[in-house]
CSV table of N, CA, C and O in Angstrom, one decimal:
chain,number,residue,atom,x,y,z
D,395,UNK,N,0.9,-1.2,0.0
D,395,UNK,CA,0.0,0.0,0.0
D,395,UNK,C,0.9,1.2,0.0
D,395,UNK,O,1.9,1.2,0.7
D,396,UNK,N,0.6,2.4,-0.7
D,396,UNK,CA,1.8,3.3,-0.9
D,396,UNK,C,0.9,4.4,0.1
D,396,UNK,O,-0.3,4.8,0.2
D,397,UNK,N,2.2,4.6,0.6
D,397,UNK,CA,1.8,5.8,1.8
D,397,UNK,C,2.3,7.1,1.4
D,397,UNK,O,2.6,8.0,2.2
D,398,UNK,N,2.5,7.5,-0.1
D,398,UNK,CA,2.5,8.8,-0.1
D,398,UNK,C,2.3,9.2,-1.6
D,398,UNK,O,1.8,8.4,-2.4
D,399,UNK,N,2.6,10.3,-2.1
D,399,UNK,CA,2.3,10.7,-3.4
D,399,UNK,C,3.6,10.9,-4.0
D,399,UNK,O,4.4,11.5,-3.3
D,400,UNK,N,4.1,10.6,-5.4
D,400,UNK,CA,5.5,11.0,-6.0
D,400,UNK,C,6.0,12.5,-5.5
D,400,UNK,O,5.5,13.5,-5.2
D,401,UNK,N,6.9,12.2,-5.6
D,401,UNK,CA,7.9,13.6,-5.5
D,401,UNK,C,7.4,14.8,-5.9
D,401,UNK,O,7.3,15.8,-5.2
D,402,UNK,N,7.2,14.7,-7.1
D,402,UNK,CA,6.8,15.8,-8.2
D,402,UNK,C,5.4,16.2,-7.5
D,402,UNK,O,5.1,17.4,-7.4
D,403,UNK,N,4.8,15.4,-7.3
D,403,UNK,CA,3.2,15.8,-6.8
D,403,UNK,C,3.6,16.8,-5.7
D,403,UNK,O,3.3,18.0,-5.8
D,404,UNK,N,4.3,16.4,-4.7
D,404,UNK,CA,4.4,16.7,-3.4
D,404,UNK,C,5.0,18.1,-3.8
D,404,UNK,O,4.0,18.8,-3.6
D,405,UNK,N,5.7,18.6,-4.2
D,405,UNK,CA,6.7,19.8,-4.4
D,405,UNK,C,5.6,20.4,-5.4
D,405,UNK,O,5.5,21.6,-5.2
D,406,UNK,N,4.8,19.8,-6.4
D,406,UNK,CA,3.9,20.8,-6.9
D,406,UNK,C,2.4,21.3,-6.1
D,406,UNK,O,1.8,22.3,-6.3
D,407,UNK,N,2.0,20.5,-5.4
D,407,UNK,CA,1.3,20.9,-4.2
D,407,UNK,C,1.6,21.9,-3.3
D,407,UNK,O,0.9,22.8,-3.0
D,408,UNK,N,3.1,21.6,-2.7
D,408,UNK,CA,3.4,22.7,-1.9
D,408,UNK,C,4.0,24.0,-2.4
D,408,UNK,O,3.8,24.9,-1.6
D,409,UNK,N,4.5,24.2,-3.3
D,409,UNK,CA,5.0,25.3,-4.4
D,409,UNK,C,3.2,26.1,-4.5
D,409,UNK,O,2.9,27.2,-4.0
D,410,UNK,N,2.6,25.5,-4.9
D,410,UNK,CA,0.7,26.0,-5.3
D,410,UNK,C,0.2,26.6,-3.8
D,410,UNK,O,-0.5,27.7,-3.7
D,411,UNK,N,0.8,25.8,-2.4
D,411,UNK,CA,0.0,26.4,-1.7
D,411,UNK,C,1.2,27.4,-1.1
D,411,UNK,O,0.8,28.1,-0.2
D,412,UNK,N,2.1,27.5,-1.3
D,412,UNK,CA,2.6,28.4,-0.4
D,412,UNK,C,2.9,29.9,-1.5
D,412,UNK,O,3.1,31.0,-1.1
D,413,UNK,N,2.8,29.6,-2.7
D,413,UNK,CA,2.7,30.6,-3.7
D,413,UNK,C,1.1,31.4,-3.7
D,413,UNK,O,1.0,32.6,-3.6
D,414,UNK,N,0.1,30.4,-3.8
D,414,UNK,CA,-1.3,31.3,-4.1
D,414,UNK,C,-2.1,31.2,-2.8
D,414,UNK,O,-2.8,32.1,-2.6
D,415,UNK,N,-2.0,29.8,-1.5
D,415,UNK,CA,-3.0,29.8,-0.4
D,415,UNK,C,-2.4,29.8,0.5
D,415,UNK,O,-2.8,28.9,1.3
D,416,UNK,N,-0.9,30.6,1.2
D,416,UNK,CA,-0.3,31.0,2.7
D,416,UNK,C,-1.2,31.5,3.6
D,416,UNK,O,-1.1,31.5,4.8
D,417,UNK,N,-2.2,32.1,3.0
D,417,UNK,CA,-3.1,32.8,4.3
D,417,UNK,C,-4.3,31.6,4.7
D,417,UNK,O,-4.8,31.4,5.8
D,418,UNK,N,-4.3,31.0,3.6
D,418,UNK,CA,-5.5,29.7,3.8
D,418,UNK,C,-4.6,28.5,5.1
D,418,UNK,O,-5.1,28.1,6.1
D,419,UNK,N,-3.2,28.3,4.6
D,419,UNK,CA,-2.5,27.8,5.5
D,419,UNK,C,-2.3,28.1,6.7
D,419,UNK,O,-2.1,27.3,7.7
D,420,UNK,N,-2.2,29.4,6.6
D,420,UNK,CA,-2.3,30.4,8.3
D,420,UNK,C,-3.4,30.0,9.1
D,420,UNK,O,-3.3,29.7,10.3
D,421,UNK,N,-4.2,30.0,8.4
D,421,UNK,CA,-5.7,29.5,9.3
D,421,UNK,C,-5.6,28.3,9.7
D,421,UNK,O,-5.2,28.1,10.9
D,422,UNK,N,-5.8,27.5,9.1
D,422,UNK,CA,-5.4,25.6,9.0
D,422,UNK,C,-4.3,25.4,10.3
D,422,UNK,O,-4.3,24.5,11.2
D,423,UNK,N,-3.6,26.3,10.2
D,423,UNK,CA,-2.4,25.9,11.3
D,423,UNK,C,-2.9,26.2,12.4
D,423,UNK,O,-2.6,25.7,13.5
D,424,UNK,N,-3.7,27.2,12.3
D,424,UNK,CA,-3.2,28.4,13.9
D,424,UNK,C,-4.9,27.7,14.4
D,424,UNK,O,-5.3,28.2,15.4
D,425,UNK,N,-5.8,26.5,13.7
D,425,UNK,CA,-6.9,25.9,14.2
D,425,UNK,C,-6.6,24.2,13.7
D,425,UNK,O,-6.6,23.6,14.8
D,426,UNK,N,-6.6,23.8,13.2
D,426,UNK,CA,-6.5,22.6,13.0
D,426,UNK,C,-5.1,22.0,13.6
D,426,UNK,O,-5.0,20.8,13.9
D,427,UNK,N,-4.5,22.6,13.5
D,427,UNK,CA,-2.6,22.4,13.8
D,427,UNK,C,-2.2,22.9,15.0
D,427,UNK,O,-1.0,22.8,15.4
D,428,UNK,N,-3.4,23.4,16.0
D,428,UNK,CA,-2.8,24.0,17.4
D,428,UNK,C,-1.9,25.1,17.6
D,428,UNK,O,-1.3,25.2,18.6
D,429,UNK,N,-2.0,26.0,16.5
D,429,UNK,CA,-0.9,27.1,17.0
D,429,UNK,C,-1.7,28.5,17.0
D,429,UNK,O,-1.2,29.4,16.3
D,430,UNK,N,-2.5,28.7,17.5
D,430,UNK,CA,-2.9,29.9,17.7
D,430,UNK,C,-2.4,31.3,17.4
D,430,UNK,O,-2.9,32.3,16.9
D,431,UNK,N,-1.0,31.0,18.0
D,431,UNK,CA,-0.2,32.1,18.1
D,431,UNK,C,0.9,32.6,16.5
D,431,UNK,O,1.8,33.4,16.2
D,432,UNK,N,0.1,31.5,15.8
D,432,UNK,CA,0.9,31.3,14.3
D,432,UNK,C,1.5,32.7,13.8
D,432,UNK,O,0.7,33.6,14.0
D,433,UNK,N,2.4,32.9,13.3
D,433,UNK,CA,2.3,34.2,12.3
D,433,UNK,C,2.3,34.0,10.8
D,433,UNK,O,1.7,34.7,10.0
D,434,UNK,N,3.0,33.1,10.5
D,434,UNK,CA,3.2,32.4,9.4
D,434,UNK,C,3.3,30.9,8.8
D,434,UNK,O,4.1,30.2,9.5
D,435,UNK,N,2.6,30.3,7.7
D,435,UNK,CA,2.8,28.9,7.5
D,435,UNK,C,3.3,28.6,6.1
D,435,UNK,O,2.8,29.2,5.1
D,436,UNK,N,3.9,28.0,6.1
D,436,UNK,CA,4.9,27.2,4.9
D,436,UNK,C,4.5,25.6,4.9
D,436,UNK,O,4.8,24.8,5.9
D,437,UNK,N,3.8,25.3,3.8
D,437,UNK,CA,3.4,23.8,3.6
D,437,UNK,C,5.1,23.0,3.3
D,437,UNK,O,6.0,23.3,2.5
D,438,UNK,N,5.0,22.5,4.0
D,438,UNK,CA,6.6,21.7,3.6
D,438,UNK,C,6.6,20.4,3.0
D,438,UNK,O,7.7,20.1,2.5
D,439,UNK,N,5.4,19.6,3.0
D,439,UNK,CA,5.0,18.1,2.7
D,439,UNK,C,4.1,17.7,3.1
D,439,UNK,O,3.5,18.3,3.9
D,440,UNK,N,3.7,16.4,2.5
D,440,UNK,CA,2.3,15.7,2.6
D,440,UNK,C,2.5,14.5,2.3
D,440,UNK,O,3.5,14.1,1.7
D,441,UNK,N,1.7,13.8,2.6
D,441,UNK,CA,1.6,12.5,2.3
D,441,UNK,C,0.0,11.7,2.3
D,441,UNK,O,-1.0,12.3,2.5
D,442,UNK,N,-0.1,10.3,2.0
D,442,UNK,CA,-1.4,10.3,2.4
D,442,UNK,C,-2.1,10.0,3.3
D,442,UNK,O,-3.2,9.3,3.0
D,443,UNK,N,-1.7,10.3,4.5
D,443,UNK,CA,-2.6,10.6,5.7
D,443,UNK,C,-2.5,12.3,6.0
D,443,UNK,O,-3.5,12.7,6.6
D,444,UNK,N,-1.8,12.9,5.7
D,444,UNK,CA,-1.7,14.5,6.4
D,444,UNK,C,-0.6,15.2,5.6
D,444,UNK,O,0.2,14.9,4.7
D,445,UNK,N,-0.9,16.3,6.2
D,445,UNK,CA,-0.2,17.9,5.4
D,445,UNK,C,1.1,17.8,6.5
D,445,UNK,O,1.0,17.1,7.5
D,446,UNK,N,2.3,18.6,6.0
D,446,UNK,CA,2.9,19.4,6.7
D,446,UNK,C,3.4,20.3,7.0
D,446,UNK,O,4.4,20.3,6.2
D,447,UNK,N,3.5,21.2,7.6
D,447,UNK,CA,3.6,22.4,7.4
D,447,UNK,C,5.1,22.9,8.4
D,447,UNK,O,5.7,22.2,9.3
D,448,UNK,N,5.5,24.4,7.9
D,448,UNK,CA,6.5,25.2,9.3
D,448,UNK,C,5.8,26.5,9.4
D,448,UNK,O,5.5,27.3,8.6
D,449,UNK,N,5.7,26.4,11.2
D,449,UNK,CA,5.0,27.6,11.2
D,449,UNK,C,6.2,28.5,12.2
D,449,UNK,O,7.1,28.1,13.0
D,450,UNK,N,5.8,29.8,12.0
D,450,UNK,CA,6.4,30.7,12.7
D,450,UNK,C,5.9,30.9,14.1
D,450,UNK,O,5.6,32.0,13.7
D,451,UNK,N,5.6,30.9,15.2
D,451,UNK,CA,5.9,30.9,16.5
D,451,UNK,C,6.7,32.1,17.2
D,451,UNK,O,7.8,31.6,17.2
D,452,UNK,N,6.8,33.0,17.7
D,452,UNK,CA,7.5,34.0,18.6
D,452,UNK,C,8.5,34.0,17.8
D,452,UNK,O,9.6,34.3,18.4
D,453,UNK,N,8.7,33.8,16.4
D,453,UNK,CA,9.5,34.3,15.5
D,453,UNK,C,10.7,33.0,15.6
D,453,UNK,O,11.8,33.1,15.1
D,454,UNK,N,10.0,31.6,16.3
D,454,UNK,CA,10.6,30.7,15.5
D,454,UNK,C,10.1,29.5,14.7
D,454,UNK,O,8.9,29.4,14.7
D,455,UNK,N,10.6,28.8,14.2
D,455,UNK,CA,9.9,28.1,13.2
D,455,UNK,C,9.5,26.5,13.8
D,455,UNK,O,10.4,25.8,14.3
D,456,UNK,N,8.2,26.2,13.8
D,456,UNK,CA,7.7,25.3,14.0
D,456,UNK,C,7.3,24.4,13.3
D,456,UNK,O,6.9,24.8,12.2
D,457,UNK,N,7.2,22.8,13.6
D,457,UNK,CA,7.1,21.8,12.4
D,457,UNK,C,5.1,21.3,13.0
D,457,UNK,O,4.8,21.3,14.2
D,458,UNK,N,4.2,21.1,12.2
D,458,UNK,CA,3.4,21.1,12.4
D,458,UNK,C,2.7,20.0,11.3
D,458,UNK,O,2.9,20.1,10.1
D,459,UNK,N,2.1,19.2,11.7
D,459,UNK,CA,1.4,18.1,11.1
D,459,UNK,C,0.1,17.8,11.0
D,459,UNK,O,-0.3,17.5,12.1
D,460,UNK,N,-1.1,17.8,10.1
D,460,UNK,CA,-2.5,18.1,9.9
D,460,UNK,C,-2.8,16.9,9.9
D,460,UNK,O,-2.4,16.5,8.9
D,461,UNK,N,-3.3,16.0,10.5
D,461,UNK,CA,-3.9,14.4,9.5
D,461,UNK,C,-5.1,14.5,8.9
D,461,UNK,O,-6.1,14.9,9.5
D,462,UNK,N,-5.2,14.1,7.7
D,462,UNK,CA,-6.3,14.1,6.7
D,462,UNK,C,-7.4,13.4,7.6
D,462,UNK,O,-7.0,12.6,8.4
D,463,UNK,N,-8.8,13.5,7.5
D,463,UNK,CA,-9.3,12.5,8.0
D,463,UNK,C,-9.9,11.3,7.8
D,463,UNK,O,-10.8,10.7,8.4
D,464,UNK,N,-8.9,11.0,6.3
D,464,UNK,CA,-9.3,9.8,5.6
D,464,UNK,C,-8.3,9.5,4.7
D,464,UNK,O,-8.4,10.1,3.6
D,465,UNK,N,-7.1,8.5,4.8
D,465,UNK,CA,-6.0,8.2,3.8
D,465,UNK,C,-6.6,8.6,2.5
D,465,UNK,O,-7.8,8.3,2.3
D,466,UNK,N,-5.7,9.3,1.6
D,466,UNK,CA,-5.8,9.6,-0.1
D,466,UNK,C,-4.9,8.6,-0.8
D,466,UNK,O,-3.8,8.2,-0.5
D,467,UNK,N,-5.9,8.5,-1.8
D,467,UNK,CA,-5.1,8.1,-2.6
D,467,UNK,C,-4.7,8.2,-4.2
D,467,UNK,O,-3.9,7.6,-4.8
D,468,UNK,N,-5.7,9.2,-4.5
D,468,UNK,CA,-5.4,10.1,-5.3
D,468,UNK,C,-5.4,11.6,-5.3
D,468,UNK,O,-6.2,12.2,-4.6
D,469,UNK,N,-4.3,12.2,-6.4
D,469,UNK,CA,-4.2,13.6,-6.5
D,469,UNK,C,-5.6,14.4,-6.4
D,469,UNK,O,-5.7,15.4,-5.7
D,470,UNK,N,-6.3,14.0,-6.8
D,470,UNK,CA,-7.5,15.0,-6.7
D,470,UNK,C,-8.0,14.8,-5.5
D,470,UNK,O,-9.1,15.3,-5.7
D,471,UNK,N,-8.0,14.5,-4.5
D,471,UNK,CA,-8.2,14.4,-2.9
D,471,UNK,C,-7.3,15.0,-2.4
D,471,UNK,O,-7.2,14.9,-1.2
D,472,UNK,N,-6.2,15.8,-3.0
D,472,UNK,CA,-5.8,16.6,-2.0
D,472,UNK,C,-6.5,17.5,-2.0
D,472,UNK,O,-6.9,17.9,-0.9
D,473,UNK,N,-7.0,18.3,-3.2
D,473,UNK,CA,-7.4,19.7,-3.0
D,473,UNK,C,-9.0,19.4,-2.4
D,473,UNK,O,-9.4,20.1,-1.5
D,474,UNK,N,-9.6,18.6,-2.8
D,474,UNK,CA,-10.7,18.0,-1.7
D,474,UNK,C,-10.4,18.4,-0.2
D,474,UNK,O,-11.2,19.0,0.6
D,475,UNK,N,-9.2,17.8,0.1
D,475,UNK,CA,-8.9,17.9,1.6
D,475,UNK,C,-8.7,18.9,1.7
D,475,UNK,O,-9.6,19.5,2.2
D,476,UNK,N,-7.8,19.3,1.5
D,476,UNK,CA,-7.4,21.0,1.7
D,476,UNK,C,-8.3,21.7,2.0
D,476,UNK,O,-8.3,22.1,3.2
D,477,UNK,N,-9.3,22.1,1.0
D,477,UNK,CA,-10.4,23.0,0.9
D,477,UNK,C,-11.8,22.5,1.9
D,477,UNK,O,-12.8,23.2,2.1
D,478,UNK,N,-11.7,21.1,2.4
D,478,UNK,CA,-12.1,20.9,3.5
D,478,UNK,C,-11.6,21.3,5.0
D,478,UNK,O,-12.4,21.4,5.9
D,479,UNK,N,-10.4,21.5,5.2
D,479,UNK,CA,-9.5,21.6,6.4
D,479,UNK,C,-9.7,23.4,6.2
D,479,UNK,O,-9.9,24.0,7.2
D,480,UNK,N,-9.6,24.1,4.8
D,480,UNK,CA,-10.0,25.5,5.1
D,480,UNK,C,-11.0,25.8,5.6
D,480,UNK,O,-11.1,26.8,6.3
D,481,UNK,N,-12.0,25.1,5.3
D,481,UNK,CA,-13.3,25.4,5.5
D,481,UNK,C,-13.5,25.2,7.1
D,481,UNK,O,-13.1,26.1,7.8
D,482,UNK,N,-14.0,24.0,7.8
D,482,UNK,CA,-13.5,23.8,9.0
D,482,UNK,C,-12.6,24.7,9.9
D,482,UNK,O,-12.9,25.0,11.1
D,483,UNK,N,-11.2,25.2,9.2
D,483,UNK,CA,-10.5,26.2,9.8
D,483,UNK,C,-11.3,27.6,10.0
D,483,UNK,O,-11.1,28.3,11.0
D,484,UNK,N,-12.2,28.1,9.0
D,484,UNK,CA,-12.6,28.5,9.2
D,484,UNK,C,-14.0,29.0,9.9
D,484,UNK,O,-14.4,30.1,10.3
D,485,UNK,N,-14.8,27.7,9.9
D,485,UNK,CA,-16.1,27.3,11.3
D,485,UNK,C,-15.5,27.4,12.3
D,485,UNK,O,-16.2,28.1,13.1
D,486,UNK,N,-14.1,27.1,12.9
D,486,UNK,CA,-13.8,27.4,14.1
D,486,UNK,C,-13.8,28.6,14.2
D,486,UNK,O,-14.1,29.0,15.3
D,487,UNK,N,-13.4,29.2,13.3
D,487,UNK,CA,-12.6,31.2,13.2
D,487,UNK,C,-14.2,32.0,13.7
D,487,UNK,O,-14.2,33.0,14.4
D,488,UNK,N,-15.2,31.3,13.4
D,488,UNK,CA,-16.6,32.2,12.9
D,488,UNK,C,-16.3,33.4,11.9
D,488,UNK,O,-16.6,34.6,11.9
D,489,UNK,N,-15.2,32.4,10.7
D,489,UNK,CA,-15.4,33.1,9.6
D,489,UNK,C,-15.9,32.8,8.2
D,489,UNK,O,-15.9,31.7,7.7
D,490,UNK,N,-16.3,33.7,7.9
D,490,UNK,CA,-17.1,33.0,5.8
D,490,UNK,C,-15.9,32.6,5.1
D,490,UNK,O,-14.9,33.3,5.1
D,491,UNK,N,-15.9,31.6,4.6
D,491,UNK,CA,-15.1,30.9,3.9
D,491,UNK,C,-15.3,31.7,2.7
D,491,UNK,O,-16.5,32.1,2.5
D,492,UNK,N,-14.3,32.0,1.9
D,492,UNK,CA,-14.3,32.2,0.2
D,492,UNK,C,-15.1,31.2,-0.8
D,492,UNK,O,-15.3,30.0,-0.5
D,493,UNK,N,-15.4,31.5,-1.6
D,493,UNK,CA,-16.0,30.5,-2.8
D,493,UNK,C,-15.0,29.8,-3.4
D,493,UNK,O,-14.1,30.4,-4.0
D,494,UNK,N,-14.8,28.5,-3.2
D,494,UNK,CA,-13.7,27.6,-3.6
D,494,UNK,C,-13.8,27.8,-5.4
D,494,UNK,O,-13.1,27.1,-6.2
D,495,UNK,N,-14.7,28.8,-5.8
D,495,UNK,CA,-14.6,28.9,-7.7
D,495,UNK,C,-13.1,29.3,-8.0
D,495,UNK,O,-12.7,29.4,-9.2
């Protein structure tokens, strides 16, 4: 059973979120990831159970782990998840989520 996604996936997943959704990741971290106090998140890897991220902390960098809440096993379930874990991130916030269009 393969526990994660090719190289190339992984580096183009995290290149996509830390290029166009760092503030979506901000959220995700500082509620789903336990850091409240986040200032910044950097997706670093993933696999298929969970994301990973570094987050910023009192200005140092922290390693932070999401678990999916259901093994993937294909590419198009990440952004599924993702946009699930934003969403959620955001029910906790009591904020409106964006239009995933």
């Amino acid at each position: 059973m393969s526990t994660g996604f090719p190289p190339e996936v992984v580096a183009a997943v995290g290149r996509h979120m830390n290029d166009d959704h760092a503030d979506d990741a901000l959220l995700i971290c500082r509620t789903l990831g336990g850091q409240p106090a986040a200032t910044q998140a950097r997706t670093t890897g993933l696999d298929a159970d969970g994301m990973e991220f570094a987050v910023t902390v009192d200005g140092a960098e922290v390693p932070v782990r999401i678990p999916f809440v259901a093994r993937l096993t294909e590419r198009a379930q990440i952004r599924q998840e993702v946009v699930r874990m934003y969403r959620e991130a955001c029910h906790q916030l009591g904020i409106t989520p964006r239009s995933a269009d």
